[in-house]
PDB file of C-alpha atoms and ligand atoms in Angstrom:
ATOM      1  CA  MET A 296       0.041  -0.001   0.003  1.00 92.00           C
ATOM      2  CA  THR A 297       1.232   3.504  -0.777  1.00 97.00           C
ATOM      3  CA  ILE A 298       0.364   6.292   1.554  1.00 97.00           C
ATOM      4  CA  LEU A 299      -0.021   9.722   0.135  1.00 98.00           C
ATOM      5  CA  ARG A 300       0.505  12.208   2.890  1.00 98.00           C
ATOM      6  CA  VAL A 301      -0.119  16.038   2.326  1.00 98.00           C
ATOM      7  CA  LEU A 302       2.821  17.790   3.968  1.00 98.00           C
ATOM      8  CA  GLY A 303       1.785  21.296   2.872  1.00 98.00           C
ATOM      9  CA  SER A 304      -1.454  22.292   1.318  1.00 99.00           C
ATOM     10  CA  ALA A 305      -1.153  25.971   0.745  1.00 99.00           C
ATOM     11  CA  ALA A 306       0.271  27.809  -2.154  1.00 98.00           C
ATOM     12  CA  GLY A 307       3.255  30.052  -2.065  1.00 98.00           C
ATOM     13  CA  GLY A 308       3.151  32.317   1.076  1.00 98.00           C
ATOM     14  CA  GLY A 309       1.268  29.722   3.144  1.00 98.00           C
ATOM     15  CA  PHE A 310      -1.884  30.365   5.077  1.00 98.00           C
ATOM     16  CA  PRO A 311      -1.831  32.936   6.896  1.00 98.00           C
ATOM     17  CA  GLN A 312       0.771  34.636   4.816  1.00 98.00           C
ATOM     18  CA  TRP A 313       3.154  36.593   7.071  1.00 98.00           C
ATOM     19  CA  ASN A 314       2.394  40.121   5.483  1.00 98.00           C
ATOM     20  CA  CYS A 315      -1.211  39.533   4.621  1.00 98.00           C
ATOM     21  CA  ASN A 316      -4.303  40.820   6.301  1.00 97.00           C
ATOM     22  CA  CYS A 317      -6.844  39.584   3.825  1.00 98.00           C
ATOM     23  CA  ARG A 318     -10.015  38.433   5.263  1.00 98.00           C
ATOM     24  CA  ASN A 319      -8.745  34.783   5.619  1.00 98.00           C
ATOM     25  CA  CYS A 320      -5.337  35.547   6.911  1.00 98.00           C
ATOM     26  CA  ASP A 321      -6.679  37.930   9.407  1.00 98.00           C
ATOM     27  CA  GLY A 322      -9.507  35.765  10.327  1.00 98.00           C
ATOM     28  CA  VAL A 323      -7.447  32.647  10.867  1.00 98.00           C
ATOM     29  CA  ARG A 324      -4.861  34.799  13.053  1.00 98.00           C
ATOM     30  CA  ARG A 325      -7.662  36.286  15.187  1.00 98.00           C
ATOM     31  CA  GLY A 326      -9.612  32.966  15.282  1.00 98.00           C
ATOM     32  CA  THR A 327     -12.654  34.735  13.945  1.00 98.00           C
ATOM     33  CA  LEU A 328     -12.906  32.422  10.911  1.00 98.00           C
ATOM     34  CA  ARG A 329     -13.375  28.677  10.962  1.00 98.00           C
ATOM     35  CA  ALA A 330     -10.220  27.812   8.959  1.00 98.00           C
ATOM     36  CA  THR A 331      -6.985  25.893   9.532  1.00 98.00           C
ATOM     37  CA  PRO A 332      -3.324  27.248   8.913  1.00 98.00           C
ATOM     38  CA  ARG A 333      -1.640  25.527   6.112  1.00 99.00           C
ATOM     39  CA  THR A 334       1.976  25.246   5.143  1.00 99.00           C
ATOM     40  CA  GLN A 335       3.284  25.457   1.807  1.00 98.00           C
ATOM     41  CA  SER A 336       2.936  23.023  -1.202  1.00 98.00           C
ATOM     42  CA  SER A 337       4.397  19.499  -0.720  1.00 98.00           C
ATOM     43  CA  ILE A 338       3.230  15.820  -0.484  1.00 98.00           C
ATOM     44  CA  ALA A 339       5.115  12.563   0.678  1.00 98.00           C
ATOM     45  CA  LEU A 340       4.581   9.281  -0.675  1.00 98.00           C
ATOM     46  CA  GLY A 341       5.365   6.310   1.796  1.00 97.00           C
ATOM     47  CA  ASP A 342       5.521   2.499   1.558  1.00 94.00           C
ATOM     48  CA  GLY A 343       4.649   1.769   5.104  1.00 89.00           C
ATOM     49  CA  TYR A 344       8.259   0.558   5.635  1.00 85.00           C
ATOM     50  CA  GLN A 345       9.930   3.850   6.598  1.00 91.00           C
ATOM     51  CA  ASN A 346      10.631   5.052   3.140  1.00 97.00           C
ATOM     52  CA  TRP A 347       9.201   8.190   1.806  1.00 98.00           C
ATOM     53  CA  ILE A 348       9.558  10.369  -1.382  1.00 98.00           C
ATOM     54  CA  ILE A 349       8.957  13.921  -0.833  1.00 98.00           C
ATOM     55  CA  VAL A 350       7.330  15.711  -3.963  1.00 98.00           C
ATOM     56  CA  ASN A 351       8.345  19.277  -3.936  1.00 98.00           C
ATOM     57  CA  ALA A 352      10.628  20.709  -0.996  1.00 98.00           C
ATOM     58  CA  SER A 353       8.596  23.315   0.620  1.00 98.00           C
ATOM     59  CA  PRO A 354      10.217  26.237   2.477  1.00 98.00           C
ATOM     60  CA  ASP A 355       8.245  24.825   5.364  1.00 98.00           C
ATOM     61  CA  ILE A 356       9.804  21.461   5.207  1.00 98.00           C
ATOM     62  CA  LEU A 357      11.310  21.387   8.675  1.00 98.00           C
ATOM     63  CA  ALA A 358       7.889  22.122  10.184  1.00 98.00           C
ATOM     64  CA  GLN A 359       6.307  19.568   7.870  1.00 98.00           C
ATOM     65  CA  LEU A 360       8.727  16.837   9.084  1.00 98.00           C
ATOM     66  CA  ARG A 361       8.215  17.842  12.677  1.00 97.00           C
ATOM     67  CA  ALA A 362       4.529  17.317  12.184  1.00 97.00           C
ATOM     68  CA  SER A 363       5.051  13.968  10.725  1.00 96.00           C
ATOM     69  CA  PRO A 364       6.970  11.599  13.093  1.00 93.00           C
ATOM     70  CA  ALA A 365       6.687   8.674  10.620  1.00 92.00           C
ATOM     71  CA  LEU A 366       9.113  10.523   8.386  1.00 94.00           C
ATOM     72  CA  GLN A 367      11.824  10.406  11.264  1.00 92.00           C
ATOM     73  CA  PRO A 368      12.288   6.780  12.183  1.00 89.00           C
ATOM     74  CA  ALA A 369      15.386   7.319  14.217  1.00 87.00           C
ATOM     75  CA  ARG A 370      17.203   4.072  13.352  1.00 92.00           C
ATOM     76  CA  ALA A 371      20.498   5.686  13.745  1.00 94.00           C
ATOM     77  CA  PRO A 372      22.196   8.741  15.334  1.00 93.00           C
ATOM     78  CA  ARG A 373      21.571  10.595  12.166  1.00 94.00           C
ATOM     79  CA  ASP A 374      18.783   9.223   9.998  1.00 94.00           C
ATOM     80  CA  THR A 375      16.037  10.072   7.643  1.00 95.00           C
ATOM     81  CA  SER A 376      13.347   8.138   5.865  1.00 96.00           C
ATOM     82  CA  ILE A 377      13.410  10.306   2.822  1.00 97.00           C
ATOM     83  CA  VAL A 378      14.908   8.320  -0.020  1.00 97.00           C
ATOM     84  CA  GLY A 379      14.350  10.991  -2.894  1.00 98.00           C
ATOM     85  CA  VAL A 380      12.856  14.242  -3.689  1.00 98.00           C
ATOM     86  CA  ILE A 381      10.807  14.711  -6.908  1.00 99.00           C
ATOM     87  CA  LEU A 382      10.435  18.442  -8.081  1.00 99.00           C
ATOM     88  CA  ILE A 383       7.381  19.311 -10.301  1.00 98.00           C
ATOM     89  CA  ASP A 384       8.670  22.737 -11.168  1.00 98.00           C
ATOM     90  CA  ALA A 385      11.311  25.220  -9.949  1.00 98.00           C
ATOM     91  CA  GLN A 386       8.904  27.492  -8.119  1.00 98.00           C
ATOM     92  CA  ILE A 387      10.366  28.926  -4.867  1.00 98.00           C
ATOM     93  CA  ASP A 388       7.575  27.289  -2.922  1.00 98.00           C
ATOM     94  CA  HIS A 389       8.523  23.841  -4.358  1.00 98.00           C
ATOM     95  CA  VAL A 390      12.404  23.854  -4.173  1.00 98.00           C
ATOM     96  CA  THR A 391      13.704  26.165  -1.259  1.00 98.00           C
ATOM     97  CA  GLY A 392      13.248  23.258   1.141  1.00 98.00           C
ATOM     98  CA  LEU A 393      16.355  21.662  -0.508  1.00 98.00           C
ATOM     99  CA  LEU A 394      18.377  24.096   1.362  1.00 98.00           C
ATOM    100  CA  MET A 395      16.891  22.981   4.632  1.00 98.00           C
ATOM    101  CA  LEU A 396      17.994  19.386   3.995  1.00 98.00           C
ATOM    102  CA  ARG A 397      21.606  20.409   3.589  1.00 98.00           C
ATOM    103  CA  GLU A 398      22.638  18.268   6.610  1.00 97.00           C
ATOM    104  CA  HIS A 399      21.749  14.925   4.543  1.00 97.00           C
ATOM    105  CA  ARG A 400      24.620  12.472   4.980  1.00 95.00           C
ATOM    106  CA  ARG A 401      24.729  11.648   1.394  1.00 96.00           C
ATOM    107  CA  PRO A 402      23.974  13.323  -2.019  1.00 98.00           C
ATOM    108  CA  LEU A 403      20.273  13.812  -1.941  1.00 98.00           C
ATOM    109  CA  PRO A 404      18.624  12.145  -4.928  1.00 98.00           C
ATOM    110  CA  VAL A 405      16.639  14.649  -6.650  1.00 98.00           C
ATOM    111  CA  TYR A 406      14.474  13.840  -9.627  1.00 98.00           C
ATOM    112  CA  ALA A 407      13.349  16.553 -11.920  1.00 98.00           C
ATOM    113  CA  SER A 408      13.022  17.589 -15.674  1.00 98.00           C
ATOM    114  CA  ALA A 409      15.925  19.058 -17.574  1.00 98.00           C
ATOM    115  CA  ALA A 410      14.282  22.500 -17.700  1.00 98.00           C
ATOM    116  CA  VAL A 411      13.837  22.543 -13.812  1.00 98.00           C
ATOM    117  CA  LEU A 412      17.472  21.462 -13.318  1.00 98.00           C
ATOM    118  CA  SER A 413      18.629  24.019 -15.661  1.00 98.00           C
ATOM    119  CA  ASP A 414      16.870  26.887 -13.556  1.00 98.00           C
ATOM    120  CA  LEU A 415      18.416  25.331 -10.448  1.00 98.00           C
ATOM    121  CA  SER A 416      21.914  25.335 -11.769  1.00 98.00           C
ATOM    122  CA  THR A 417      21.552  28.898 -13.161  1.00 97.00           C
ATOM    123  CA  ALA A 418      19.015  31.441 -12.116  1.00 97.00           C
ATOM    124  CA  PHE A 419      18.565  29.870  -8.654  1.00 98.00           C
ATOM    125  CA  PRO A 420      21.898  27.918  -8.314  1.00 98.00           C
ATOM    126  CA  LEU A 421      20.779  25.458  -5.595  1.00 98.00           C
ATOM    127  CA  THR A 422      22.665  22.627  -7.117  1.00 98.00           C
ATOM    128  CA  ARG A 423      25.800  24.662  -7.004  1.00 98.00           C
ATOM    129  CA  MET A 424      25.249  25.999  -3.519  1.00 98.00           C
ATOM    130  CA  LEU A 425      24.321  22.506  -2.018  1.00 98.00           C
ATOM    131  CA  SER A 426      27.482  20.949  -3.771  1.00 98.00           C
ATOM    132  CA  HIS A 427      29.209  22.653  -0.567  1.00 98.00           C
ATOM    133  CA  TYR A 428      26.880  20.878   1.757  1.00 98.00           C
ATOM    134  CA  CYS A 429      25.341  17.353   1.132  1.00 98.00           C
ATOM    135  CA  GLY A 430      25.159  17.753  -2.593  1.00 98.00           C
ATOM    136  CA  LEU A 431      22.443  16.779  -4.902  1.00 98.00           C
ATOM    137  CA  ASP A 432      22.399  13.613  -6.943  1.00 98.00           C
ATOM    138  CA  THR A 433      20.228  14.915  -9.706  1.00 98.00           C
ATOM    139  CA  ARG A 434      18.365  12.534 -12.136  1.00 98.00           C
ATOM    140  CA  VAL A 435      16.750  14.009 -15.283  1.00 98.00           C
ATOM    141  CA  LEU A 436      13.139  12.903 -15.550  1.00 98.00           C
ATOM    142  CA  ALA A 437      11.919  11.624 -18.848  1.00 98.00           C
ATOM    143  CA  LEU A 438       8.869  13.182 -20.485  1.00 98.00           C
ATOM    144  CA  ASP A 439       7.995  10.643 -22.923  1.00 98.00           C
ATOM    145  CA  GLY A 440       5.585   8.847 -20.612  1.00 97.00           C
ATOM    146  CA  SER A 441       7.866   6.181 -19.438  1.00 98.00           C
ATOM    147  CA  ALA A 442       7.606   5.297 -15.868  1.00 98.00           C
ATOM    148  CA  PHE A 443      10.363   5.421 -13.092  1.00 98.00           C
ATOM    149  CA  ALA A 444      10.712   4.242  -9.551  1.00 97.00           C
ATOM    150  CA  VAL A 445      12.868   5.613  -6.692  1.00 97.00           C
ATOM    151  CA  PRO A 446      15.145   2.932  -5.312  1.00 95.00           C
ATOM    152  CA  GLN A 447      14.098   1.791  -1.828  1.00 94.00           C
ATOM    153  CA  LEU A 448      10.441   2.706  -2.715  1.00 95.00           C
ATOM    154  CA  ASP A 449       9.722   0.568  -5.868  1.00 90.00           C
ATOM    155  CA  ALA A 450       6.147  -0.327  -4.545  1.00 93.00           C
ATOM    156  CA  VAL A 451       5.208   2.993  -6.482  1.00 97.00           C
ATOM    157  CA  GLU A 452       5.431   3.475 -10.002  1.00 98.00           C
ATOM    158  CA  LEU A 453       5.834   7.130 -11.073  1.00 98.00           C
ATOM    159  CA  THR A 454       5.427   9.014 -14.453  1.00 98.00           C
ATOM    160  CA  ALA A 455       6.128  12.663 -15.116  1.00 98.00           C
ATOM    161  CA  VAL A 456       3.460  14.157 -17.282  1.00 98.00           C
ATOM    162  CA  PRO A 457       4.486  17.695 -18.867  1.00 98.00           C
ATOM    163  CA  LEU A 458       1.764  19.955 -18.693  1.00 98.00           C
ATOM    164  CA  GLU A 459       0.976  23.726 -19.064  1.00 97.00           C
ATOM    165  CA  SER A 460       1.397  26.016 -16.016  1.00 97.00           C
ATOM    166  CA  LYS A 461       4.203  28.471 -15.472  1.00 97.00           C
ATOM    167  CA  ALA A 462       7.899  28.579 -14.856  1.00 97.00           C
ATOM    168  CA  PRO A 463       8.838  30.740 -11.715  1.00 98.00           C
ATOM    169  CA  PRO A 464       9.126  34.557 -12.077  1.00 97.00           C
ATOM    170  CA  TYR A 465      12.886  34.354 -11.760  1.00 97.00           C
ATOM    171  CA  SER A 466      13.263  31.867 -14.563  1.00 97.00           C
ATOM    172  CA  PRO A 467      14.328  32.747 -18.262  1.00 94.00           C
ATOM    173  CA  SER A 468      11.526  30.619 -19.468  1.00 93.00           C
ATOM    174  CA  ARG A 469       8.808  32.525 -17.402  1.00 93.00           C
ATOM    175  CA  ASN A 470       7.576  33.925 -20.790  1.00 90.00           C
ATOM    176  CA  ALA A 471       9.174  31.332 -23.138  1.00 89.00           C
ATOM    177  CA  HIS A 472       7.718  28.014 -22.001  1.00 90.00           C
ATOM    178  CA  ARG A 473       9.936  24.928 -22.336  1.00 95.00           C
ATOM    179  CA  ILE A 474       8.383  21.423 -22.187  1.00 97.00           C
ATOM    180  CA  GLY A 475       9.206  20.298 -18.656  1.00 98.00           C
ATOM    181  CA  ASP A 476       8.844  23.569 -16.999  1.00 98.00           C
ATOM    182  CA  ASN A 477       5.905  22.103 -15.009  1.00 98.00           C
ATOM    183  CA  ILE A 478       4.811  18.451 -14.685  1.00 98.00           C
ATOM    184  CA  GLY A 479       2.066  16.436 -13.144  1.00 98.00           C
ATOM    185  CA  LEU A 480       2.850  13.297 -11.455  1.00 98.00           C
ATOM    186  CA  ARG A 481       0.981   9.978 -12.107  1.00 98.00           C
ATOM    187  CA  ILE A 482       1.393   7.853  -9.083  1.00 98.00           C
ATOM    188  CA  VAL A 483       0.464   4.088  -9.207  1.00 98.00           C
ATOM    189  CA  ASP A 484       0.624   1.632  -6.309  1.00 98.00           C
ATOM    190  CA  ARG A 485       2.021  -1.468  -8.145  1.00 97.00           C
ATOM    191  CA  GLN A 486       0.023  -3.896  -5.905  1.00 96.00           C
ATOM    192  CA  SER A 487      -3.388  -2.451  -5.734  1.00 97.00           C
ATOM    193  CA  GLY A 488      -3.148  -0.765  -9.237  1.00 97.00           C
ATOM    194  CA  ARG A 489      -4.797   2.282  -7.634  1.00 98.00           C
ATOM    195  CA  ARG A 490      -3.704   5.579  -9.235  1.00 98.00           C
ATOM    196  CA  ALA A 491      -3.309   9.289  -8.187  1.00 98.00           C
ATOM    197  CA  PHE A 492      -2.494  12.209 -10.272  1.00 98.00           C
ATOM    198  CA  TYR A 493      -0.996  15.309  -8.557  1.00 98.00           C
ATOM    199  CA  ALA A 494      -0.893  18.587 -10.373  1.00 98.00           C
ATOM    200  CA  PRO A 495      -0.797  21.606  -7.949  1.00 98.00           C
ATOM    201  CA  GLY A 496      -0.100  24.095 -10.911  1.00 98.00           C
ATOM    202  CA  LEU A 497      -2.431  23.553 -13.812  1.00 98.00           C
ATOM    203  CA  ALA A 498      -3.122  26.418 -16.223  1.00 98.00           C
ATOM    204  CA  ARG A 499      -5.475  24.557 -18.527  1.00 97.00           C
ATOM    205  CA  ILE A 500      -6.930  21.258 -19.035  1.00 98.00           C
ATOM    206  CA  GLU A 501      -4.980  19.813 -22.013  1.00 98.00           C
ATOM    207  CA  SER A 502      -6.662  16.658 -23.423  1.00 98.00           C
ATOM    208  CA  HIS A 503      -3.792  14.534 -22.232  1.00 98.00           C
ATOM    209  CA  VAL A 504      -4.196  15.910 -18.829  1.00 98.00           C
ATOM    210  CA  PHE A 505      -7.939  15.337 -18.947  1.00 98.00           C
ATOM    211  CA  GLU A 506      -7.119  11.611 -19.865  1.00 98.00           C
ATOM    212  CA  GLU A 507      -4.785  11.408 -16.991  1.00 98.00           C
ATOM    213  CA  LEU A 508      -7.481  12.782 -14.622  1.00 98.00           C
ATOM    214  CA  SER A 509     -10.122  10.411 -16.129  1.00 98.00           C
ATOM    215  CA  VAL A 510      -8.428   7.243 -15.147  1.00 98.00           C
ATOM    216  CA  ALA A 511      -7.173   8.305 -11.759  1.00 98.00           C
ATOM    217  CA  ASP A 512      -8.798   7.088  -8.611  1.00 98.00           C
ATOM    218  CA  VAL A 513      -7.627  10.109  -6.706  1.00 98.00           C
ATOM    219  CA  VAL A 514      -6.885  13.440  -8.144  1.00 98.00           C
ATOM    220  CA  LEU A 515      -4.985  16.241  -6.348  1.00 98.00           C
ATOM    221  CA  VAL A 516      -5.276  19.273  -8.459  1.00 98.00           C
ATOM    222  CA  ASP A 517      -4.629  23.078  -8.620  1.00 98.00           C
ATOM    223  CA  GLY A 518      -6.578  24.549  -5.863  1.00 98.00           C
ATOM    224  CA  THR A 519      -4.910  28.068  -5.989  1.00 98.00           C
ATOM    225  CA  CYS A 520      -7.743  30.471  -6.654  1.00 98.00           C
ATOM    226  CA  TRP A 521     -11.525  30.539  -6.719  1.00 98.00           C
ATOM    227  CA  THR A 522     -11.891  33.267  -9.439  1.00 98.00           C
ATOM    228  CA  ASN A 523      -9.202  34.254 -12.041  1.00 98.00           C
ATOM    229  CA  ASP A 524      -9.094  37.838 -10.705  1.00 96.00           C
ATOM    230  CA  GLU A 525      -8.910  37.029  -6.996  1.00 96.00           C
ATOM    231  CA  MET A 526      -5.550  38.598  -6.343  1.00 95.00           C
ATOM    232  CA  LEU A 527      -6.221  41.499  -8.523  1.00 95.00           C
ATOM    233  CA  ALA A 528      -9.650  42.396  -7.018  1.00 94.00           C
ATOM    234  CA  LEU A 529      -7.958  42.535  -3.605  1.00 94.00           C
ATOM    235  CA  GLY A 530      -5.391  44.801  -5.013  1.00 93.00           C
ATOM    236  CA  PHE A 531      -2.575  42.291  -4.099  1.00 95.00           C
ATOM    237  CA  SER A 532      -1.299  41.580  -7.462  1.00 93.00           C
ATOM    238  CA  THR A 533      -1.340  42.866 -11.053  1.00 94.00           C
ATOM    239  CA  LYS A 534      -1.632  39.209 -12.255  1.00 95.00           C
ATOM    240  CA  THR A 535      -4.578  37.057 -12.642  1.00 97.00           C
ATOM    241  CA  ALA A 536      -4.395  33.251 -11.684  1.00 97.00           C
ATOM    242  CA  ALA A 537      -4.061  32.393 -15.347  1.00 96.00           C
ATOM    243  CA  ASP A 538      -1.155  34.852 -15.689  1.00 95.00           C
ATOM    244  CA  MET A 539       0.431  32.624 -12.904  1.00 96.00           C
ATOM    245  CA  GLY A 540      -0.325  29.316 -14.466  1.00 97.00           C
ATOM    246  CA  HIS A 541      -3.337  28.374 -12.425  1.00 98.00           C
ATOM    247  CA  LEU A 542      -6.770  27.706 -13.514  1.00 98.00           C
ATOM    248  CA  ALA A 543      -9.518  29.167 -11.297  1.00 98.00           C
ATOM    249  CA  GLN A 544     -12.123  26.829  -9.780  1.00 98.00           C
ATOM    250  CA  SER A 545     -15.477  28.712 -10.257  1.00 98.00           C
ATOM    251  CA  GLY A 546     -17.380  29.599 -13.408  1.00 94.00           C
ATOM    252  CA  PRO A 547     -17.582  28.430 -16.911  1.00 96.00           C
ATOM    253  CA  GLY A 548     -14.409  26.407 -17.946  1.00 96.00           C
ATOM    254  CA  GLY A 549     -13.330  26.353 -14.225  1.00 98.00           C
ATOM    255  CA  MET A 550     -11.667  23.456 -12.401  1.00 98.00           C
ATOM    256  CA  ILE A 551     -15.083  22.424 -10.851  1.00 98.00           C
ATOM    257  CA  GLU A 552     -16.574  21.780 -14.395  1.00 98.00           C
ATOM    258  CA  THR A 553     -13.642  19.387 -15.202  1.00 98.00           C
ATOM    259  CA  LEU A 554     -13.828  17.820 -11.783  1.00 98.00           C
ATOM    260  CA  ASP A 555     -17.575  16.943 -12.303  1.00 98.00           C
ATOM    261  CA  ARG A 556     -16.807  15.032 -15.369  1.00 98.00           C
ATOM    262  CA  LEU A 557     -14.425  12.671 -13.556  1.00 98.00           C
ATOM    263  CA  PRO A 558     -15.154   9.275 -12.217  1.00 98.00           C
ATOM    264  CA  ALA A 559     -12.425   9.532  -9.429  1.00 98.00           C
ATOM    265  CA  ALA A 560     -13.320   8.421  -5.930  1.00 98.00           C
ATOM    266  CA  ARG A 561     -11.436  11.250  -4.504  1.00 98.00           C
ATOM    267  CA  LYS A 562     -11.253  14.735  -5.938  1.00 99.00           C
ATOM    268  CA  VAL A 563      -9.133  16.967  -3.891  1.00 99.00           C
ATOM    269  CA  LEU A 564      -7.983  20.680  -4.320  1.00 99.00           C
ATOM    270  CA  ILE A 565      -4.465  21.406  -3.224  1.00 99.00           C
ATOM    271  CA  HIS A 566      -2.034  24.220  -3.379  1.00 98.00           C
ATOM    272  CA  ILE A 567      -4.588  26.666  -1.946  1.00 98.00           C
ATOM    273  CA  ASN A 568      -3.834  30.442  -2.022  1.00 98.00           C
ATOM    274  CA  ASN A 569      -4.463  32.244   1.218  1.00 98.00           C
ATOM    275  CA  THR A 570      -6.987  34.497  -0.604  1.00 98.00           C
ATOM    276  CA  ASN A 571      -9.106  31.617  -1.842  1.00 98.00           C
ATOM    277  CA  PRO A 572     -12.644  31.761   0.048  1.00 98.00           C
ATOM    278  CA  ILE A 573     -12.724  28.036   0.175  1.00 98.00           C
ATOM    279  CA  LEU A 574     -10.282  28.236   3.120  1.00 98.00           C
ATOM    280  CA  ASP A 575     -13.358  29.595   5.325  1.00 98.00           C
ATOM    281  CA  GLU A 576     -15.183  26.478   6.057  1.00 98.00           C
ATOM    282  CA  ASP A 577     -18.375  28.443   6.509  1.00 98.00           C
ATOM    283  CA  SER A 578     -18.193  30.088   3.129  1.00 98.00           C
ATOM    284  CA  PRO A 579     -20.803  29.645   0.277  1.00 98.00           C
ATOM    285  CA  GLN A 580     -17.772  28.614  -1.877  1.00 98.00           C
ATOM    286  CA  ARG A 581     -16.711  25.966   0.426  1.00 98.00           C
ATOM    287  CA  HIS A 582     -20.308  24.553   0.563  1.00 98.00           C
ATOM    288  CA  GLU A 583     -20.483  24.619  -3.276  1.00 98.00           C
ATOM    289  CA  LEU A 584     -17.413  22.429  -3.324  1.00 98.00           C
ATOM    290  CA  GLU A 585     -18.940  19.982  -0.829  1.00 98.00           C
ATOM    291  CA  ALA A 586     -21.970  19.752  -2.936  1.00 98.00           C
ATOM    292  CA  HIS A 587     -19.704  18.787  -5.865  1.00 98.00           C
ATOM    293  CA  GLY A 588     -17.995  16.179  -3.691  1.00 98.00           C
ATOM    294  CA  ILE A 589     -14.738  18.102  -3.908  1.00 99.00           C
ATOM    295  CA  GLU A 590     -12.438  18.043  -0.862  1.00 99.00           C
ATOM    296  CA  VAL A 591      -9.979  20.644   0.184  1.00 99.00           C
ATOM    297  CA  ALA A 592      -6.394  19.371   1.112  1.00 99.00           C
ATOM    298  CA  TYR A 593      -5.162  19.954   4.625  1.00 98.00           C
ATOM    299  CA  ASP A 594      -1.726  19.554   6.188  1.00 98.00           C
ATOM    300  CA  GLY A 595      -1.594  16.007   7.473  1.00 98.00           C
ATOM    301  CA  MET A 596      -4.346  14.510   5.164  1.00 98.00           C
ATOM    302  CA  GLU A 597      -3.569  11.030   4.211  1.00 98.00           C
ATOM    303  CA  ILE A 598      -4.867   8.955   1.433  1.00 98.00           C
ATOM    304  CA  ALA A 599      -4.093   5.350   0.952  1.00 97.00           C
ATOM    305  CA  LEU A 600      -3.551   3.990  -2.625  1.00 97.00           C
TER     306      LEU A 600
HETATM  307  C1  MLT B  36       2.918  29.771  -7.844  1.00 60.19           C
HETATM  308  O1  MLT B  36       2.555  28.678  -7.880  1.00 60.19           O
HETATM  309  O2  MLT B  36       2.510  30.721  -8.580  1.00 60.19           O
HETATM  310  C2  MLT B  36       3.629  30.143  -6.650  1.00 60.19           C
HETATM  311  O3  MLT B  36       2.964  29.649  -5.389  1.00 60.19           O
HETATM  312  C3  MLT B  36       4.077  31.465  -6.436  1.00 60.19           C
HETATM  313  C4  MLT B  36       5.048  31.826  -5.407  1.00 60.19           C
HETATM  314  O4  MLT B  36       5.760  30.746  -4.964  1.00 60.19           O
HETATM  315  O5  MLT B  36       5.195  32.748  -4.725  1.00 60.19           O
HETATM  316 MN1   MN B  37       3.208  27.571  -6.058  1.00 60.19          MN
HETATM  317 ZN1   ZN B  38      -4.095  36.542   2.924  1.00 60.19          ZN
END
């Protein structure tokens, strides 16, 4: 059995965000809103035998590991259950946690596309910086649909699925898309055959992405914004959700419409921005999701595959 554990369910900035006083952030800080704080975007995949893969290394990884004792089995004076890190893009909220893992005793196995590894060796030179600490043992992910496994955790078969979202603002390919700037991850438990698809950044439901979603038992997809102009309307940004590579949930062509067409047993929104009204458990938007059988990921959520 593969266990999928949500380490961090918020988008970049987390919830509440340190400098934000939007209705959600202020309300959760004051305790006047029924909502739960969330750390930044990451999941872990475990085999139940003390081996875990981290998918996206969040800036909050140390707090996430403290909140997840199963990931710290303490078999030796210095020990970890992390057998590898997979990166789905080079966004700050997905890669900065690598710096926090610098005390690793061996080069840390990191799986990412050539595009992501190129950003991490140039514009945000984590590979070079970390070569002075544990070092990264980087492996280039194939984007041709071939499956891979992480040694020590081969009960789970993984496939990188290139898709449309956005490279980070610091990347030279922010406005010049390269295939592999963003991927989704197909996760299959070899024994049960059960399948999940994880895509916290999804700009558009391309036909191959819809096919992936249609055959998954569990989907965990982009839950960043409820409306496309959410950040704009609050005066927090000049960018729409689409500008940032995220498909909004509500309205015609929104994520809810796609989720409604899927047979998946679990439909979960993840990577939720702190401005998104679905974080307020009493909001009409949250009730609308409930009516559609759509769940909102939270830190510590576990799903068995
Ligand atoms: C995004 O996915 O657009 C990021 O969360 C932005 C960020 O890291 O600030
Ligand atoms: Mn993000
Ligand atoms: Zn906020």
